[in-house]
Every structure is written in structure tokens, then in C-alpha cells.
Short mmCIF file of C-alpha atoms in Angstrom, two decimals:
data_model
loop_
_atom_site.label_atom_id
_atom_site.label_comp_id
_atom_site.label_asym_id
_atom_site.label_seq_id
_atom_site.Cartn_x
_atom_site.Cartn_y
_atom_site.Cartn_z
CA MET A 611 -9.93 5.06 8.14
CA LYS A 612 -12.84 7.28 9.27
CA ILE A 613 -14.87 4.17 10.47
CA PHE A 614 -11.92 3.18 12.72
CA TYR A 615 -11.46 6.66 13.96
CA ILE A 616 -15.12 6.66 15.08
CA LEU A 617 -14.64 3.24 16.72
CA LEU A 618 -11.48 4.54 18.51
CA VAL A 619 -13.03 7.65 19.88
CA PHE A 620 -15.96 5.39 21.33
CA SER A 621 -13.34 3.00 22.71
CA CYS A 622 -11.48 5.68 24.48
CA GLN A 623 -14.59 6.59 26.28
CA VAL A 624 -14.98 3.18 27.83
CA LEU A 625 -11.25 2.48 28.58
CA GLY A 626 -10.43 2.25 32.17
CA GLN A 627 -7.43 0.71 34.06
CA ASP A 628 -5.40 -2.04 32.54
CA LYS A 629 -5.38 -0.73 28.95
CA SER A 630 -2.66 -1.05 26.36
CA ILE A 631 -1.52 0.67 23.36
CA LEU A 632 -0.52 -1.83 20.68
CA PHE A 633 1.80 -1.58 17.65
CA TYR A 634 3.45 -4.14 15.48
CA LEU A 635 5.51 -4.13 12.08
CA ASP A 636 6.53 -7.19 10.03
CA GLU A 637 9.03 -6.88 7.38
CA ASP A 638 11.20 -8.94 4.93
CA LEU A 639 13.95 -6.49 5.40
CA LYS A 640 16.93 -6.40 7.70
CA PRO A 641 17.57 -5.59 10.43
CA LEU A 642 14.15 -7.07 11.50
CA LEU A 643 14.67 -10.19 9.63
CA GLN A 644 17.66 -12.39 10.58
CA PHE A 645 19.18 -15.67 9.23
CA SER A 646 17.71 -15.16 5.71
CA LYS A 647 18.07 -13.19 2.67
CA ASP A 648 16.04 -9.95 2.56
CA ASN A 649 14.21 -8.96 -0.53
CA ASP A 650 10.85 -7.54 0.55
CA GLN A 651 8.78 -10.09 -1.56
CA ASN A 652 6.03 -12.70 -0.73
CA TYR A 653 4.86 -11.46 2.68
CA THR A 654 6.21 -8.14 2.16
CA MET A 655 4.81 -6.25 5.05
CA GLY A 656 2.42 -6.22 7.84
CA LEU A 657 1.47 -3.10 9.96
CA GLY A 658 -0.99 -2.59 12.77
CA PHE A 659 -1.89 -0.34 15.84
CA GLY A 660 -4.63 -0.14 18.38
CA TYR A 661 -5.97 -0.40 21.89
CA ALA A 662 -6.89 -2.97 24.47
CA SER A 663 -8.73 -2.85 27.72
CA GLN A 664 -10.77 -5.10 29.93
CA ASN A 665 -13.60 -2.27 29.81
CA LEU A 666 -14.07 -2.90 26.20
CA ASN A 667 -15.87 -6.17 27.16
CA GLY A 668 -19.53 -5.76 26.71
CA SER A 669 -19.28 -2.63 24.90
CA MET A 670 -21.58 -1.78 21.73
CA ILE A 671 -18.81 -2.46 19.16
CA PHE A 672 -18.15 -5.89 20.58
CA ARG A 673 -21.61 -7.23 20.79
CA GLY A 674 -21.33 -8.91 17.45
CA ILE A 675 -18.18 -11.00 18.28
CA GLU A 676 -19.55 -11.73 21.83
CA PHE A 677 -22.68 -13.03 20.31
CA ILE A 678 -20.87 -15.36 18.01
CA ASP A 679 -18.67 -16.58 20.88
CA HIS A 680 -21.58 -17.30 23.16
CA LYS A 681 -23.10 -19.40 20.47
CA THR A 682 -19.93 -21.20 19.59
CA LEU A 683 -17.71 -21.62 22.65
CA PRO A 684 -18.06 -23.85 25.59
CA ALA A 685 -19.87 -22.17 28.48
CA ARG A 686 -16.93 -22.70 30.89
CA PHE A 687 -15.00 -20.03 28.90
CA THR A 688 -17.93 -17.46 28.25
CA ASN A 689 -19.13 -17.81 31.78
CA SER A 690 -15.74 -17.50 33.45
CA ASP A 691 -15.33 -14.96 36.26
CA VAL A 692 -11.79 -13.93 34.93
CA SER A 693 -11.82 -10.71 33.03
CA LEU A 694 -9.28 -10.36 30.27
CA GLN A 695 -8.55 -7.51 27.76
CA ALA A 696 -10.34 -7.03 24.60
CA SER A 697 -8.77 -5.20 21.78
CA LEU A 698 -9.49 -3.06 18.63
CA THR A 699 -6.80 -2.80 16.00
CA LEU A 700 -6.39 -1.35 12.52
CA ASN A 701 -4.18 -3.57 10.24
CA GLY A 702 -2.71 -3.81 6.84
CA THR A 703 -0.96 -6.69 5.08
CA ALA A 704 0.59 -7.17 1.65
CA PHE A 705 1.84 -9.90 -0.48
CA THR A 706 3.81 -9.72 -3.82
CA PRO A 707 5.27 -12.42 -6.31
CA ASN A 708 9.05 -13.07 -6.50
CA ASP A 709 9.82 -10.73 -9.60
CA LEU A 710 8.99 -7.36 -8.69
CA ARG A 711 10.20 -5.88 -11.77
CA ALA A 712 7.77 -7.57 -14.08
CA GLY A 713 4.90 -5.42 -15.06
CA THR A 714 3.06 -8.37 -16.53
CA ILE A 715 1.21 -11.15 -14.81
CA ILE A 716 3.46 -14.12 -13.84
CA LYS A 717 0.95 -16.90 -14.09
CA GLU A 718 3.04 -19.49 -11.91
CA ASP A 719 3.59 -17.01 -9.14
CA ARG A 720 1.37 -15.57 -6.46
CA PRO A 721 -0.52 -12.48 -7.23
CA TYR A 722 -0.26 -9.16 -5.66
CA ALA A 723 -2.62 -8.71 -2.76
CA PHE A 724 -3.31 -5.99 -0.09
CA LEU A 725 -5.68 -6.29 2.85
CA LEU A 726 -6.70 -3.47 5.03
CA TYR A 727 -8.92 -4.57 8.03
CA THR A 728 -10.24 -3.71 11.51
CA SER A 729 -9.72 -6.58 14.14
CA LEU A 730 -11.96 -7.19 17.11
CA LYS A 731 -10.33 -9.63 19.71
CA LYS A 732 -11.74 -11.29 22.86
CA GLN A 733 -9.97 -13.56 25.40
CA TYR A 734 -11.19 -16.16 27.66
CA LEU A 735 -9.46 -18.19 30.36
CA HIS A 736 -10.47 -21.25 32.32
CA ASN A 737 -7.77 -22.68 34.61
CA ARG A 738 -5.04 -23.71 32.22
CA GLU A 739 -6.99 -23.33 29.08
CA TYR A 740 -7.17 -20.10 26.97
CA ILE A 741 -9.27 -19.10 23.99
CA ALA A 742 -8.93 -16.02 21.80
CA THR A 743 -11.56 -15.15 19.22
CA GLU A 744 -11.28 -12.58 16.38
CA LEU A 745 -13.50 -10.92 14.03
CA ASN A 746 -11.81 -9.09 11.29
CA ILE A 747 -13.75 -6.83 8.82
CA GLY A 748 -11.73 -5.54 5.93
CA ILE A 749 -11.35 -4.52 2.36
CA LEU A 750 -9.05 -6.07 -0.50
CA GLY A 751 -7.67 -4.42 -3.46
CA LEU A 752 -6.97 -0.89 -2.30
CA ASP A 753 -3.92 1.11 -3.89
CA LEU A 754 -2.52 1.69 -0.43
CA GLY A 755 -0.37 -1.46 -0.59
CA ARG A 756 1.22 -0.25 -3.80
CA TRP A 757 1.88 3.28 -2.59
CA VAL A 758 3.51 2.12 0.75
CA GLN A 759 5.78 -0.56 -0.85
CA THR A 760 6.76 1.67 -3.77
CA ASN A 761 7.81 4.43 -1.63
CA ILE A 762 9.79 2.18 0.83
CA HIS A 763 11.52 0.59 -2.14
CA GLU A 764 12.43 3.77 -3.99
CA ALA A 765 13.82 5.12 -0.82
CA LEU A 766 16.28 2.20 -0.75
CA ASN A 767 17.13 0.99 -4.27
CA LYS A 768 19.04 3.88 -5.62
CA ASN A 769 16.97 4.53 -8.70
CA ASP A 770 15.96 0.88 -9.02
CA THR A 771 19.52 -0.34 -9.52
CA GLN A 772 19.56 -2.63 -6.46
CA GLU A 773 17.12 -4.67 -4.28
CA PRO A 774 14.52 -4.07 -3.07
CA TYR A 775 13.31 -3.30 -6.62
CA THR A 776 10.26 -1.03 -7.36
CA PRO A 777 7.21 -3.14 -7.65
CA ARG A 778 5.62 -3.05 -11.22
CA GLY A 779 2.56 -5.30 -11.10
CA TRP A 780 0.20 -3.86 -8.43
CA GLN A 781 -2.39 -3.13 -11.41
CA HIS A 782 -2.92 -6.89 -11.29
CA GLN A 783 -3.63 -7.09 -7.49
CA ILE A 784 -6.43 -9.37 -6.12
CA SER A 785 -9.85 -7.61 -6.25
CA LYS A 786 -8.26 -4.36 -7.52
CA GLY A 787 -10.72 -1.48 -6.79
CA GLY A 788 -11.94 -2.87 -3.51
CA GLU A 789 -13.91 -6.01 -2.22
CA PRO A 790 -15.28 -6.36 1.32
CA THR A 791 -14.12 -9.48 3.28
CA LEU A 792 -14.47 -11.06 6.66
CA LEU A 793 -12.76 -13.63 8.93
CA TYR A 794 -13.82 -15.16 12.19
CA ALA A 795 -11.09 -17.11 14.08
CA VAL A 796 -10.98 -19.23 17.31
CA ASN A 797 -7.53 -19.98 18.84
CA TYR A 798 -7.37 -22.57 21.60
CA ASN A 799 -4.23 -23.00 24.02
CA LYS A 800 -3.58 -25.30 26.99
CA LEU A 801 -0.72 -24.89 29.18
CA LEU A 802 1.31 -28.12 29.53
CA GLU A 803 4.04 -27.17 31.72
CA GLN A 804 5.19 -24.13 33.62
CA LYS A 805 8.30 -23.45 35.72
CA SER A 806 10.07 -20.46 36.77
CA PHE A 807 12.36 -20.40 33.65
CA PHE A 808 10.04 -21.94 30.99
CA ASP A 809 6.56 -22.53 29.82
CA LEU A 810 5.34 -24.95 27.24
CA LYS A 811 1.82 -25.00 25.62
CA TYR A 812 -0.16 -26.62 22.70
CA GLY A 813 -3.05 -25.50 20.76
CA ALA A 814 -5.35 -25.52 17.82
CA GLN A 815 -6.88 -22.91 15.58
CA ALA A 816 -9.81 -22.65 13.06
CA MET A 817 -10.48 -19.77 10.64
CA LEU A 818 -13.36 -19.14 8.50
CA GLY A 819 -13.33 -16.36 5.85
CA TYR A 820 -10.59 -14.87 3.60
CA TYR A 821 -8.40 -17.52 5.28
CA THR A 822 -10.13 -20.88 5.85
CA ASN A 823 -7.94 -23.39 7.51
CA VAL A 824 -7.20 -25.34 10.53
CA ASN A 825 -3.87 -25.96 12.39
CA ILE A 826 -2.26 -27.21 15.54
CA GLU A 827 0.66 -25.55 17.34
CA ILE A 828 3.21 -26.21 20.02
CA ALA A 829 5.08 -23.23 21.47
CA GLY A 830 7.54 -22.47 24.27
CA ARG A 831 9.18 -19.56 26.20
CA PHE A 832 12.51 -19.75 27.98
CA GLY A 833 14.08 -17.28 30.36
CA ILE A 834 12.87 -14.84 33.09
CA LEU A 835 9.08 -15.04 32.81
CA ASP A 836 5.84 -13.81 34.26
CA LYS A 837 3.60 -16.82 34.65
CA ASN A 838 0.64 -14.72 33.75
CA ASN A 839 1.87 -14.20 30.24
CA TRP A 840 1.91 -17.88 28.98
CA THR A 841 -0.93 -16.97 26.51
CA ARG A 842 0.94 -14.66 24.43
CA ASN A 843 0.82 -15.36 20.68
CA TYR A 844 3.55 -14.35 18.24
CA THR A 845 2.22 -16.38 15.34
CA PRO A 846 2.89 -13.77 12.42
CA LEU A 847 0.13 -14.54 9.75
CA GLY A 848 -3.36 -15.45 9.61
CA THR A 849 -4.83 -13.02 12.10
CA GLY A 850 -4.27 -9.65 13.76
CA ASN A 851 -3.29 -11.15 16.88
CA LYS A 852 0.35 -10.07 17.36
CA ASN A 853 0.95 -9.36 21.02
CA ARG A 854 -1.85 -10.51 23.26
CA MET A 855 -1.09 -9.84 26.96
CA LEU A 856 -2.99 -11.73 29.50
CA SER A 857 -4.19 -8.88 31.84
CA MET A 858 -6.38 -9.97 34.86
CA LYS A 859 -8.27 -7.81 37.40
CA GLY A 860 -6.32 -8.07 40.73
CA VAL A 861 -2.75 -8.35 38.99
CA LYS A 862 -1.51 -5.00 40.04
CA LYS A 863 2.12 -5.25 39.31
CA ARG A 864 3.72 -6.61 36.13
CA LYS A 865 7.02 -8.53 36.56
CA ALA A 866 10.15 -7.96 34.47
CA GLU A 867 10.67 -10.66 31.75
CA ALA A 868 13.52 -11.50 29.26
CA PHE A 869 13.04 -14.65 27.21
CA LEU A 870 13.40 -16.63 23.85
CA PHE A 871 10.34 -17.99 22.28
CA VAL A 872 9.71 -20.58 19.55
CA SER A 873 6.74 -22.19 17.94
CA ILE A 874 5.86 -24.50 15.14
CA LYS A 875 2.54 -24.84 13.44
CA PRO A 876 1.31 -27.33 10.67
CA SER A 877 -1.79 -26.13 8.87
CA VAL A 878 -4.35 -27.56 6.49
CA VAL A 879 -5.54 -24.76 4.12
CA LEU A 880 -8.72 -24.97 2.27
CA TYR A 881 -8.93 -21.29 0.98
CA ASN A 882 -6.84 -18.26 0.82
CA GLN A 883 -8.64 -15.18 -0.73
CA MET A 884 -5.21 -13.63 -1.39
CA LEU A 885 -4.21 -16.48 -3.71
CA ASN A 886 -7.41 -17.78 -4.90
CA GLY A 887 -9.38 -14.51 -5.36
CA GLY A 888 -12.95 -13.64 -4.09
CA ILE A 889 -16.21 -12.61 -5.79
CA ARG A 890 -14.93 -9.74 -7.68
CA LYS A 891 -13.07 -10.77 -10.82
CA SER A 892 -9.30 -10.42 -10.36
CA ALA A 893 -6.79 -10.32 -13.31
CA HIS A 894 -4.63 -13.02 -11.80
CA THR A 895 -5.65 -15.78 -9.26
CA LEU A 896 -4.34 -19.22 -8.49
CA SER A 897 -6.41 -22.43 -8.82
CA TRP A 898 -7.01 -25.10 -6.03
CA ASN A 899 -4.48 -27.36 -7.68
CA GLU A 900 -1.96 -24.54 -7.88
CA THR A 901 -2.18 -24.01 -4.22
CA ASN A 902 -0.53 -25.88 -1.52
CA HIS A 903 -3.07 -27.26 1.09
CA PHE A 904 -0.55 -28.20 3.73
CA VAL A 905 1.97 -25.58 4.96
CA LEU A 906 4.28 -25.32 7.97
CA GLU A 907 4.82 -22.16 9.93
CA TRP A 908 7.75 -21.39 12.43
CA ASN A 909 8.28 -18.51 14.70
CA SER A 910 11.37 -17.49 16.87
CA GLY A 911 12.55 -14.50 18.55
CA ILE A 912 13.21 -12.65 21.71
CA GLY A 913 11.04 -10.63 24.25
CA THR A 914 11.27 -8.47 27.40
CA THR A 915 8.72 -6.78 29.72
CA ILE A 916 10.06 -3.65 31.41
CA PRO A 917 8.06 -2.50 34.49
CA THR A 918 7.69 1.30 34.67
CA ALA A 919 6.24 3.67 37.17
CA ASN A 920 2.68 3.11 38.75
CA ALA A 921 2.63 -0.51 37.77
CA ASN A 922 2.84 0.35 33.98
CA SER A 923 5.01 -1.63 31.46
CA LEU A 924 6.60 -1.73 28.05
CA GLU A 925 6.63 -5.03 26.11
CA VAL A 926 9.16 -5.40 23.36
CA ILE A 927 9.12 -8.46 21.28
CA TRP A 928 11.57 -9.09 18.38
CA VAL A 929 10.53 -11.77 15.87
CA VAL A 930 13.99 -12.41 14.33
CA ASN A 931 12.64 -15.04 11.96
CA SER A 932 9.32 -16.22 11.11
CA GLY A 933 8.43 -18.32 7.95
CA ARG A 934 6.08 -20.42 6.09
CA THR A 935 6.62 -23.30 3.55
CA SER A 936 5.36 -22.52 0.11
CA GLU A 937 1.72 -21.63 -0.25
CA ILE A 938 1.81 -22.24 -4.22
CA ASN A 939 2.09 -25.42 -5.91
CA THR A 940 3.84 -24.41 -9.17
CA PRO A 941 7.44 -24.48 -10.54
CA LEU A 942 7.98 -21.22 -8.68
CA ALA A 943 7.13 -22.56 -5.31
CA ARG A 944 9.21 -21.43 -2.38
CA SER A 945 9.27 -20.74 1.23
CA HIS A 946 9.51 -17.22 2.77
CA GLN A 947 10.72 -15.65 5.90
CA TRP A 948 10.25 -12.30 7.57
CA GLY A 949 11.02 -10.46 10.90
CA GLY A 950 8.91 -8.34 13.14
CA ILE A 951 8.84 -5.89 16.08
CA TYR A 952 5.65 -5.83 18.47
CA LEU A 953 5.24 -3.16 21.14
CA SER A 954 2.64 -2.88 23.81
CA TYR A 955 2.62 -0.02 26.47
CA ASN A 956 0.29 -1.33 29.44
CA PHE A 957 -0.99 1.16 31.91
#
């Protein structure tokens, strides 16, 4: 937390116009989750906040990711004259097995896992093509995940007599006690079609690190749209990219929006540290054969952009139902769903 505070203070010194305050919350609980039972299990929670600004580009804390980007991305993106926001966020994500009341290891279910990470994000645009890159630096195995989930559940379960039950197995979490971890991700999108009332894009993503996978995606928005915001990504898991706003120099006034969105994404998964474990010995992990290596994700919700004074705006995104088919290949295999709220104040 102290490291993030230092980075945040430095970031505020370079922020200029076209900056954003970002916040998101994912939960497997109503009212965020709709059209599914809520029990706060599996992907139990995601939480993040941060800042974004065009003036973060080229700053000291982004030199690492910019060096990687210039070595890996086509020059038409890294040499583009279009200036987009970069962002710095602090994020936490937690996963649990299905039976929260069991204090012993459930060998055929997923392990408890908690990841706290700082995410640096860059954006690049070339005509109708868009790339977002992300460098995440985090630590697994902290007790913070247990503390947050336990307090939320105990506030709701009437002395553990109803769901969501108090979790009893966090002592078996992945890399308990702490283990550093990294991820670098590249997300490519291309705009297929854009009209006044809808846009459609397709894309592909590759991740290397605590998640190592590749995927393809098709996504659409329908409603009253600002054409500059077609790049937004509401994919819930994988990286810290929750609500990316395409902000370009010269775009002074943000338009009002009200829309529905939907996406579908098949993925090939090679490694998931929150299932398979890392270097540090964990009490419970799943093997290669106990992990599904093809999963399907979906995402649906509603969003709005509300212009305010001085060309500022508030973006509100409600992910009403996101989900993923089972990541585990055992008799306890199951899909899971969650909802989310993503906020961005742009000024």
C-alpha cells in the first residue's frame, strides 16, 4: 500500500487535463448480480481504484511497460500521433471453493486465493485498430482477502445461519504468507461496424504471467453512443482493465450515452497461478489434468455517460451478469457468475 501511495503522489504531480478517477467493484451478490443465484463463492470479489491521464505517458513509472511495448508492438501503434490515457490502479481479487463452511482442504475444488496488485495500463490507436497493454505487479497469499470476505459475510449471515456463510478455509490459500507475481497482457481490438446506435468489434488477447492464456472476443454496444468510446472493455477477469475510456487530445466535449453491451470470449488457458500454484509451496493446488484449458466467458450489462460542467463527465457501468464456464476439471466442476459496478469521473 505504501508503494502505491508513493506512485500515486508522483502521478498527481504529472496529471494534467483529461484525467479520470476510476473505481470498480465485482461481487457475486445481489443487487449487483442478476439472473443467477448469489452466494459469494468462486470469483468472490474484485475491487480496484486509480487514476488515468494522458500526461502519465512517458513518465518515470511507465518507462518499463513502454519499453516492453516498443519491443513487442507494431510501430504503427507505438509511433501513432494519437495521445490516449495511461492509468495506474490498485486492485484486489479473491477466489474461494464452493463449500465455505469446510475448514479442511476440499481436494476436488478450487483453492482459496487472493491477489493484490498494482496495474499500469497503456493505450494505442491506429485508425480502426486499438491495442491496450498492461503490466501488473502483485503479491499472492496475503491475509487481506480472508479479512474482507469474512467481515462482509458475518455482517449478512445472522451468526452463520444463512448464506453467505463465513469462510473457514483461508488458511489453505495459494502461496499463504506472500509470493510476488507478475503479468503482462496485450489486448487487440478492431472496429468492424459503427452506426449512430450500435458498434461492433472483434479482438484477441494474450497474457503471460500469473494468468497465461490466449483468447478471442466479439463485443457490441447498442443505444445512444459516443463514437469515441468504442474501445471500452468490460471483460471482468484476467486483468485490471475494467473501464477504459478512449480520451483523445482535441476531444473537448463528451457526449451523453445510454447503452446495452454484450461480449463473448473463448479462451485457451495454459496456466492459472490461483489454481495451479506458484514457486512457493501451497497446501492445496490443482494439477494440469484437474484444470480446464478451454473456457468460455460472457459479459452483459448497461452503461451511461453523463456530461457535467466544464466538459467533465461521469461514466457508470453496471455489469448485470458476467460469467465463466468451469475452470476446474473435477467432479465439482461448475460455471460461476457475478455482477459489477464500474465508475469513472473524467475531468
